[in-house]
Amino acid sequence: MREQDVRATFAALNAYGAPPLAVTAEDLIECGDQVRRRRKRTLAAAGTGLVVAVVLAGVFLALPGHRGPGQVTPARTSEPTSVVEELVPPQPVPAPPPPGVR
């Protein structure tokens, strides 16, 4: 191939112009806007869920009759609890041996 033929081929190709770009600036901006909108919706849904959970927990704790740990009332018992306790006298506790005695 001669140099003139190569120049003519490149000149013809140059006349067609460049192919259109696959990604434009407008496409990038629109994609970024979609990502921001999706992120805002996700945060709004998570925040709403958190508020609902806190309100439900507050309502549950504020209900009458709810007793937290340590607020249990003991059951009433009758005095004395059994007949056996009345009949059996308490056993005396043996005294410890004096020091030095084995």
PDB file of C-alpha atoms in Angstrom:
ATOM      1  CA  MET A   1       0.000   0.000   0.000  1.00  0.00           C
ATOM      2  CA  ARG A   2       1.204   3.373  -0.815  1.00  0.00           C
ATOM      3  CA  GLU A   3       1.275   6.322   1.545  1.00  0.00           C
ATOM      4  CA  GLN A   4      -1.329   8.194  -0.485  1.00  0.00           C
ATOM      5  CA  ASP A   5      -3.770   5.296  -0.241  1.00  0.00           C
ATOM      6  CA  VAL A   6      -3.327   5.166   3.540  1.00  0.00           C
ATOM      7  CA  ARG A   7      -3.905   8.931   3.818  1.00  0.00           C
ATOM      8  CA  ALA A   8      -7.047   8.671   1.668  1.00  0.00           C
ATOM      9  CA  THR A   9      -8.400   5.849   3.828  1.00  0.00           C
ATOM     10  CA  PHE A  10      -7.822   7.809   7.040  1.00  0.00           C
ATOM     11  CA  ALA A  11      -9.365  10.924   5.526  1.00  0.00           C
ATOM     12  CA  ALA A  12     -12.488   8.945   4.557  1.00  0.00           C
ATOM     13  CA  LEU A  13     -12.760   7.476   8.065  1.00  0.00           C
ATOM     14  CA  ASN A  14     -12.307  10.904   9.596  1.00  0.00           C
ATOM     15  CA  ALA A  15     -15.225  12.231   7.563  1.00  0.00           C
ATOM     16  CA  TYR A  16     -17.627   9.832   9.261  1.00  0.00           C
ATOM     17  CA  GLY A  17     -16.928  11.381  12.652  1.00  0.00           C
ATOM     18  CA  ALA A  18     -16.571   9.693  16.009  1.00  0.00           C
ATOM     19  CA  PRO A  19     -19.111   7.141  17.171  1.00  0.00           C
ATOM     20  CA  PRO A  20     -21.534   8.306  19.837  1.00  0.00           C
ATOM     21  CA  LEU A  21     -20.355   7.887  23.388  1.00  0.00           C
ATOM     22  CA  ALA A  22     -21.916   5.004  25.317  1.00  0.00           C
ATOM     23  CA  VAL A  23     -22.000   7.034  28.551  1.00  0.00           C
ATOM     24  CA  THR A  24     -22.781  10.720  28.653  1.00  0.00           C
ATOM     25  CA  ALA A  25     -22.543  13.240  31.450  1.00  0.00           C
ATOM     26  CA  GLU A  26     -26.350  13.364  31.655  1.00  0.00           C
ATOM     27  CA  ASP A  27     -26.436   9.582  32.152  1.00  0.00           C
ATOM     28  CA  LEU A  28     -23.938   9.824  35.022  1.00  0.00           C
ATOM     29  CA  ILE A  29     -25.879  12.642  36.689  1.00  0.00           C
ATOM     30  CA  GLU A  30     -29.172  10.723  36.406  1.00  0.00           C
ATOM     31  CA  CYS A  31     -27.575   7.591  37.864  1.00  0.00           C
ATOM     32  CA  GLY A  32     -26.192   9.593  40.806  1.00  0.00           C
ATOM     33  CA  ASP A  33     -29.629  11.136  41.422  1.00  0.00           C
ATOM     34  CA  GLN A  34     -31.232   7.667  41.470  1.00  0.00           C
ATOM     35  CA  VAL A  35     -28.669   6.421  43.987  1.00  0.00           C
ATOM     36  CA  ARG A  36     -29.318   9.424  46.248  1.00  0.00           C
ATOM     37  CA  ARG A  37     -33.091   8.954  46.063  1.00  0.00           C
ATOM     38  CA  ARG A  38     -32.776   5.236  46.865  1.00  0.00           C
ATOM     39  CA  ARG A  39     -30.503   5.992  49.830  1.00  0.00           C
ATOM     40  CA  LYS A  40     -32.956   8.589  51.182  1.00  0.00           C
ATOM     41  CA  ARG A  41     -35.865   6.134  50.889  1.00  0.00           C
ATOM     42  CA  THR A  42     -33.870   3.443  52.717  1.00  0.00           C
ATOM     43  CA  LEU A  43     -32.918   5.813  55.544  1.00  0.00           C
ATOM     44  CA  ALA A  44     -36.495   7.062  55.833  1.00  0.00           C
ATOM     45  CA  ALA A  45     -37.839   3.507  56.074  1.00  0.00           C
ATOM     46  CA  ALA A  46     -35.219   2.526  58.674  1.00  0.00           C
ATOM     47  CA  GLY A  47     -35.936   5.652  60.726  1.00  0.00           C
ATOM     48  CA  THR A  48     -39.674   5.027  60.606  1.00  0.00           C
ATOM     49  CA  GLY A  49     -39.168   1.428  61.738  1.00  0.00           C
ATOM     50  CA  LEU A  50     -36.993   2.578  64.620  1.00  0.00           C
ATOM     51  CA  VAL A  51     -39.565   5.148  65.748  1.00  0.00           C
ATOM     52  CA  VAL A  52     -42.337   2.540  65.635  1.00  0.00           C
ATOM     53  CA  ALA A  53     -40.240   0.107  67.710  1.00  0.00           C
ATOM     54  CA  VAL A  54     -39.494   2.767  70.341  1.00  0.00           C
ATOM     55  CA  VAL A  55     -43.158   3.806  70.574  1.00  0.00           C
ATOM     56  CA  LEU A  56     -44.289   0.179  70.936  1.00  0.00           C
ATOM     57  CA  ALA A  57     -41.704  -0.443  73.660  1.00  0.00           C
ATOM     58  CA  GLY A  58     -42.858   2.696  75.499  1.00  0.00           C
ATOM     59  CA  VAL A  59     -46.497   1.669  75.271  1.00  0.00           C
ATOM     60  CA  PHE A  60     -45.672  -1.836  76.507  1.00  0.00           C
ATOM     61  CA  LEU A  61     -43.755  -0.496  79.492  1.00  0.00           C
ATOM     62  CA  ALA A  62     -46.467   2.043  80.333  1.00  0.00           C
ATOM     63  CA  LEU A  63     -49.308  -0.494  80.388  1.00  0.00           C
ATOM     64  CA  PRO A  64     -50.863  -1.006  83.830  1.00  0.00           C
ATOM     65  CA  GLY A  65     -50.044  -4.317  85.429  1.00  0.00           C
ATOM     66  CA  HIS A  66     -46.616  -4.558  83.825  1.00  0.00           C
ATOM     67  CA  ARG A  67     -44.014  -5.477  86.380  1.00  0.00           C
ATOM     68  CA  GLY A  68     -40.349  -5.308  85.627  1.00  0.00           C
ATOM     69  CA  PRO A  69     -37.744  -7.505  87.280  1.00  0.00           C
ATOM     70  CA  GLY A  70     -37.576  -7.009  91.033  1.00  0.00           C
ATOM     71  CA  GLN A  71     -41.174  -5.811  91.335  1.00  0.00           C
ATOM     72  CA  VAL A  72     -42.751  -9.207  91.978  1.00  0.00           C
ATOM     73  CA  THR A  73     -45.016  -9.345  95.017  1.00  0.00           C
ATOM     74  CA  PRO A  74     -44.617 -12.500  97.097  1.00  0.00           C
ATOM     75  CA  ALA A  75     -47.547 -14.825  97.599  1.00  0.00           C
ATOM     76  CA  ARG A  76     -49.264 -14.693 100.974  1.00  0.00           C
ATOM     77  CA  THR A  77     -48.800 -17.695 103.202  1.00  0.00           C
ATOM     78  CA  SER A  78     -50.793 -18.781 106.198  1.00  0.00           C
ATOM     79  CA  GLU A  79     -49.247 -18.856 109.659  1.00  0.00           C
ATOM     80  CA  PRO A  80     -47.869 -21.580 110.432  1.00  0.00           C
ATOM     81  CA  THR A  81     -47.202 -23.279 107.122  1.00  0.00           C
ATOM     82  CA  SER A  82     -47.660 -26.826 108.359  1.00  0.00           C
ATOM     83  CA  VAL A  83     -48.598 -28.872 111.410  1.00  0.00           C
ATOM     84  CA  VAL A  84     -45.155 -30.500 111.526  1.00  0.00           C
ATOM     85  CA  GLU A  85     -43.491 -27.187 112.252  1.00  0.00           C
ATOM     86  CA  GLU A  86     -45.692 -26.728 115.305  1.00  0.00           C
ATOM     87  CA  LEU A  87     -44.956 -30.195 116.732  1.00  0.00           C
ATOM     88  CA  VAL A  88     -41.196 -30.438 116.198  1.00  0.00           C
ATOM     89  CA  PRO A  89     -39.217 -28.336 118.677  1.00  0.00           C
ATOM     90  CA  PRO A  90     -36.075 -26.645 117.381  1.00  0.00           C
ATOM     91  CA  GLN A  91     -32.889 -28.678 117.858  1.00  0.00           C
ATOM     92  CA  PRO A  92     -30.193 -27.117 120.052  1.00  0.00           C
ATOM     93  CA  VAL A  93     -26.943 -26.291 118.303  1.00  0.00           C
ATOM     94  CA  PRO A  94     -23.947 -28.097 119.899  1.00  0.00           C
ATOM     95  CA  ALA A  95     -21.319 -25.817 121.379  1.00  0.00           C
ATOM     96  CA  PRO A  96     -17.875 -25.866 119.833  1.00  0.00           C
ATOM     97  CA  PRO A  97     -15.164 -27.693 121.863  1.00  0.00           C
ATOM     98  CA  PRO A  98     -12.940 -25.512 124.029  1.00  0.00           C
ATOM     99  CA  PRO A  99      -9.561 -24.566 122.534  1.00  0.00           C
ATOM    100  CA  GLY A 100      -6.819 -27.128 123.047  1.00  0.00           C
ATOM    101  CA  VAL A 101      -9.185 -30.106 123.379  1.00  0.00           C
ATOM    102  CA  ARG A 102      -9.347 -32.573 120.555  1.00  0.00           C
TER     103      ARG A 102
END
